[in-house]
mmCIF file with all atom_site columns, C-alpha atoms in Angstrom:
data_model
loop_
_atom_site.group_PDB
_atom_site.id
_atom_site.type_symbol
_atom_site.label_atom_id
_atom_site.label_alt_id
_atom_site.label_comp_id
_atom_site.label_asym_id
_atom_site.label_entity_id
_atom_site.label_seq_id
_atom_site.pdbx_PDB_ins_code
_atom_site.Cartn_x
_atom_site.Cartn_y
_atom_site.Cartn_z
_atom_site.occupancy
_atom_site.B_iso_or_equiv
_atom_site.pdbx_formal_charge
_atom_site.auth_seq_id
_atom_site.auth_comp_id
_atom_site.auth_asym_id
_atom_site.auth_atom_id
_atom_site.pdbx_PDB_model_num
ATOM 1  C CA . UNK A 1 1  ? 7.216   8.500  -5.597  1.00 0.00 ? 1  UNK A CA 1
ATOM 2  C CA . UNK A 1 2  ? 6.589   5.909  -2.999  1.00 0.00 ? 2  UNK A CA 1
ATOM 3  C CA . UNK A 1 3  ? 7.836   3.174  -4.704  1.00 0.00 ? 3  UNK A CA 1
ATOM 4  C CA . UNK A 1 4  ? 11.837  4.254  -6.006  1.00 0.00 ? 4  UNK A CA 1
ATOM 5  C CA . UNK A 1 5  ? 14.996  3.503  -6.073  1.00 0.00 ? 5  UNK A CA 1
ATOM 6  C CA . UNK A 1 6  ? 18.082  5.426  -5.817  1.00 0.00 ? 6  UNK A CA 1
ATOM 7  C CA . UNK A 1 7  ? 20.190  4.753  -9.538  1.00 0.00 ? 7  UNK A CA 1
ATOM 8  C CA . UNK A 1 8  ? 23.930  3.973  -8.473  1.00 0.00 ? 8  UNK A CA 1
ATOM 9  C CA . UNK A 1 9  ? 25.358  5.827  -11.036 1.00 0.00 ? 9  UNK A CA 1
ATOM 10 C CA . UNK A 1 10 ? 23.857  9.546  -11.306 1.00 0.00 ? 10 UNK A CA 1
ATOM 11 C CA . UNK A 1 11 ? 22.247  9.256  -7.826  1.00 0.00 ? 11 UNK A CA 1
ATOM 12 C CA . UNK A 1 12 ? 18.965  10.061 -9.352  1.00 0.00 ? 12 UNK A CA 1
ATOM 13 C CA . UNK A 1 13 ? 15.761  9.205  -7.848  1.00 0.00 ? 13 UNK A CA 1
ATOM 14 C CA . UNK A 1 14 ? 13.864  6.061  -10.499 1.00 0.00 ? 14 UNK A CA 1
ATOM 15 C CA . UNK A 1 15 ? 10.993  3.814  -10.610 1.00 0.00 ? 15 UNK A CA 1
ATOM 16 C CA . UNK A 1 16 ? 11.821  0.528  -8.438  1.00 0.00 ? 16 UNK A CA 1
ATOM 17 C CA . UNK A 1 17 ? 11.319  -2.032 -11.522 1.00 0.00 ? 17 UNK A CA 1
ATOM 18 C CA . UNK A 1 18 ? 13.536  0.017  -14.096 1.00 0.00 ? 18 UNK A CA 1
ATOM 19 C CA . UNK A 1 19 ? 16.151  -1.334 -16.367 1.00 0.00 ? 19 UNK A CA 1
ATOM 20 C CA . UNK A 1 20 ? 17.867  1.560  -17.583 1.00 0.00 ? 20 UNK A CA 1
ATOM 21 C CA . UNK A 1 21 ? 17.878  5.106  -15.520 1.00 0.00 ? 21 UNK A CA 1
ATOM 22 C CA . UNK A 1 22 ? 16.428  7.586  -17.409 1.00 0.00 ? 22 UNK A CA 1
ATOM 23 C CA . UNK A 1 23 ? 18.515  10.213 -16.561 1.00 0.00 ? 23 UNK A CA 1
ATOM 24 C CA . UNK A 1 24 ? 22.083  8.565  -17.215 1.00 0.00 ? 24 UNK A CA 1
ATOM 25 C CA . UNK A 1 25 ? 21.261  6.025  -19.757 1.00 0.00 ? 25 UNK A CA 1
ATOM 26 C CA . UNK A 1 26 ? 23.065  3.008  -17.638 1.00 0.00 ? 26 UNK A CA 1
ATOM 27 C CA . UNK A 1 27 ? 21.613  -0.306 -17.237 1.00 0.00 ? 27 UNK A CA 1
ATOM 28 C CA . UNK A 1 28 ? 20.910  -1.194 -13.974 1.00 0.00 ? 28 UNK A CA 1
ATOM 29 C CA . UNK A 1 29 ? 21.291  -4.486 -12.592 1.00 0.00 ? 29 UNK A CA 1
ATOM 30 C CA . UNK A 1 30 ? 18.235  -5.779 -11.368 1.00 0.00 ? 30 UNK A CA 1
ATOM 31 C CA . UNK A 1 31 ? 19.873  -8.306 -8.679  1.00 0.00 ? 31 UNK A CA 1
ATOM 32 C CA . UNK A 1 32 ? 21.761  -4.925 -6.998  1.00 0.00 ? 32 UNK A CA 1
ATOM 33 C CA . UNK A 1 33 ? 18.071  -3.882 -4.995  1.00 0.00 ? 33 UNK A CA 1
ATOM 34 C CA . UNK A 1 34 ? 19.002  -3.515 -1.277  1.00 0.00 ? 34 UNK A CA 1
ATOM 35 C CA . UNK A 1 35 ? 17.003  -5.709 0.924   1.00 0.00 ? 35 UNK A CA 1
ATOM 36 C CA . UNK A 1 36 ? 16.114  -3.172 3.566   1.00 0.00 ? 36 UNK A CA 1
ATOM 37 C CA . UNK A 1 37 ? 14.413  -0.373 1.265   1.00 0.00 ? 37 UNK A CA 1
ATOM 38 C CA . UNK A 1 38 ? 13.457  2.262  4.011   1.00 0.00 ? 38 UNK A CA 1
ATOM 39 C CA . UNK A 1 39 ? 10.616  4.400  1.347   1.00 0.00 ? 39 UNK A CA 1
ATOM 40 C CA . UNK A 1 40 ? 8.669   1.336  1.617   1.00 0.00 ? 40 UNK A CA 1
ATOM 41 C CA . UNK A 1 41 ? 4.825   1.454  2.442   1.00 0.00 ? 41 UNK A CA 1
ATOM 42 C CA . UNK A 1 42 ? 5.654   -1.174 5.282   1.00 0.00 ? 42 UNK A CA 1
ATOM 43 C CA . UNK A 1 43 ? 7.915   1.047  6.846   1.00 0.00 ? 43 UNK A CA 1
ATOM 44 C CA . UNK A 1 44 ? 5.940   4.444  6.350   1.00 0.00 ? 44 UNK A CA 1
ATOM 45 C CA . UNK A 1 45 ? 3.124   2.936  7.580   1.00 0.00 ? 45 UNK A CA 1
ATOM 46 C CA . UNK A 1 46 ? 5.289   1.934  10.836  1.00 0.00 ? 46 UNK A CA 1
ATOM 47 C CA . UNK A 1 47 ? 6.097   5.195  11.381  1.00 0.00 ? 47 UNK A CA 1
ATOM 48 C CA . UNK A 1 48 ? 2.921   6.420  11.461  1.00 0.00 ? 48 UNK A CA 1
ATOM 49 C CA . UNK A 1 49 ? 1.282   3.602  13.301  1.00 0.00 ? 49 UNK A CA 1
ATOM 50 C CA . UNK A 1 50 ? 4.579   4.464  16.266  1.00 0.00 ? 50 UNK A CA 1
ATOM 51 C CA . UNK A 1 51 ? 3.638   8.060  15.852  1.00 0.00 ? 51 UNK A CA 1
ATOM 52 C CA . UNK A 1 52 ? -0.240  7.504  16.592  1.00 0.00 ? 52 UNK A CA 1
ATOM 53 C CA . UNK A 1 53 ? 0.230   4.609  19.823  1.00 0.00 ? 53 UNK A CA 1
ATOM 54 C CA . UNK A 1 54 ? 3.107   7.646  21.167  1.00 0.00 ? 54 UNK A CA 1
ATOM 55 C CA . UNK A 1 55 ? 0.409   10.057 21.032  1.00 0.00 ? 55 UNK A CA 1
ATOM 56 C CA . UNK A 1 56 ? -2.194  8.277  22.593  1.00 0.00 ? 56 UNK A CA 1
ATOM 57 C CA . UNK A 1 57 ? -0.208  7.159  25.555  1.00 0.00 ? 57 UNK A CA 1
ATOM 58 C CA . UNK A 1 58 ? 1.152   10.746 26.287  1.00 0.00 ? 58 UNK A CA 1
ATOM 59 C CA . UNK A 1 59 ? -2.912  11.905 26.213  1.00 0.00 ? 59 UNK A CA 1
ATOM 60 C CA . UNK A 1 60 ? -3.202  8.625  28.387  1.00 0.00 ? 60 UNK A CA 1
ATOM 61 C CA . UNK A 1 61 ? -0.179  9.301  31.173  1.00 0.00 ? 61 UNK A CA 1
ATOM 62 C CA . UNK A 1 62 ? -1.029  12.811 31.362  1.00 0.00 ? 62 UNK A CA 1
ATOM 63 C CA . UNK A 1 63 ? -4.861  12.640 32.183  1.00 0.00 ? 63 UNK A CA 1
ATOM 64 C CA . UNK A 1 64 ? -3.729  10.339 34.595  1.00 0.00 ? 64 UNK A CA 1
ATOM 65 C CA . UNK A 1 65 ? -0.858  12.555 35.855  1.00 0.00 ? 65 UNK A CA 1
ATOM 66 C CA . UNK A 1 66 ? -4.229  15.355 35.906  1.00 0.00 ? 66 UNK A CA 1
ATOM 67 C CA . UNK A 1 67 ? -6.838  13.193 37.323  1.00 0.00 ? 67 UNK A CA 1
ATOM 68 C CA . UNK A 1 68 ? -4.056  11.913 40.138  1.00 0.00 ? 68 UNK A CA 1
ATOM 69 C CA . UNK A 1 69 ? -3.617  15.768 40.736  1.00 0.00 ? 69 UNK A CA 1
ATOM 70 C CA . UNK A 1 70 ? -7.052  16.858 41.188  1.00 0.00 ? 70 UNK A CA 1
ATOM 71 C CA . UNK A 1 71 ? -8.115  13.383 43.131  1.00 0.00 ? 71 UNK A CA 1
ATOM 72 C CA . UNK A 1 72 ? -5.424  14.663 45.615  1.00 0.00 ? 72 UNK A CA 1
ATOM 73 C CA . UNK A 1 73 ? -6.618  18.364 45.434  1.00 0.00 ? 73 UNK A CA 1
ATOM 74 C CA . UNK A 1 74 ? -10.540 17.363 46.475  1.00 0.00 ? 74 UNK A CA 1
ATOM 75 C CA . UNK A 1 75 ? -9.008  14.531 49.046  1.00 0.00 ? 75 UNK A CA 1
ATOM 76 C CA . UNK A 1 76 ? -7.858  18.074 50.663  1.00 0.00 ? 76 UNK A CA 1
ATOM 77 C CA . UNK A 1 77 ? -11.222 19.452 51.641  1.00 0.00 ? 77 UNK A CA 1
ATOM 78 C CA . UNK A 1 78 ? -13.894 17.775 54.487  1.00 0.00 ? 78 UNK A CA 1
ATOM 79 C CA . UNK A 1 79 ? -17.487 17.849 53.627  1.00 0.00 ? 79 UNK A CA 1
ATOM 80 C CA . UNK A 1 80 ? -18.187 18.163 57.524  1.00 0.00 ? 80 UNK A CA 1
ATOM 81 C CA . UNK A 1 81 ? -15.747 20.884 57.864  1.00 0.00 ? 81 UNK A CA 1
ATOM 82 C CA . UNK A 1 82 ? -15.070 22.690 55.030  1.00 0.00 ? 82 UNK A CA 1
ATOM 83 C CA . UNK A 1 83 ? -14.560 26.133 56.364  1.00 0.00 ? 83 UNK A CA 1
ATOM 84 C CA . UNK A 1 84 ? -12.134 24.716 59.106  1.00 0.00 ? 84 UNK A CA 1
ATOM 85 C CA . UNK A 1 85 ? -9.118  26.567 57.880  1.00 0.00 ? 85 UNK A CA 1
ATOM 86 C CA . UNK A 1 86 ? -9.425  29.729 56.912  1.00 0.00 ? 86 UNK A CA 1
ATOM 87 C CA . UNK A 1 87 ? -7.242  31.200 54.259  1.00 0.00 ? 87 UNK A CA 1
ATOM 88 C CA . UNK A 1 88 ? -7.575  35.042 54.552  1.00 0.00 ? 88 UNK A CA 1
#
């Protein structure tokens, strides 16, 4: 369930809006919600929007890294003289 709360009596997992957990019987009181409720769609959603912009800049920074590499490796050779050292 996306949308649950924690009861503070049996620790059982129930439906945000409930007035009695189903499991121990208790009423709950409805004024006792935490403000900060982290299983909320808001903050899943954040974690998967921070997990997707991560991604992309790592696939970002390391073509870079690779295209810095192999701008360096060609930089290397001369058209004119490409035979001028001779690796054998």
């Amino acid at each position: 369930m996306l949308v649950s709360k924690i009861c503070p009596h049996c620790k059982e997992r129930i439906k945000k809006g409930a007035l009695v957990c189903r499991y121990c019987g208790r009423e709950l009181d409805p004024d006792e919600e935490r403000e900060h409720d982290l299983y909320s769609p808001n903050w899943i959603f954040a974690g998967f929007a921070g997990l997707t912009v991560g991604a992309a800049l790592a696939i970002i920074f390391g073509y870079w890294k690779e295209r810095r590499r192999w701008q360096d490796e060609i930089s290397d050779y001369s058209v004119g003289g490409e035979f001028d050292k001779e690796e054998f």
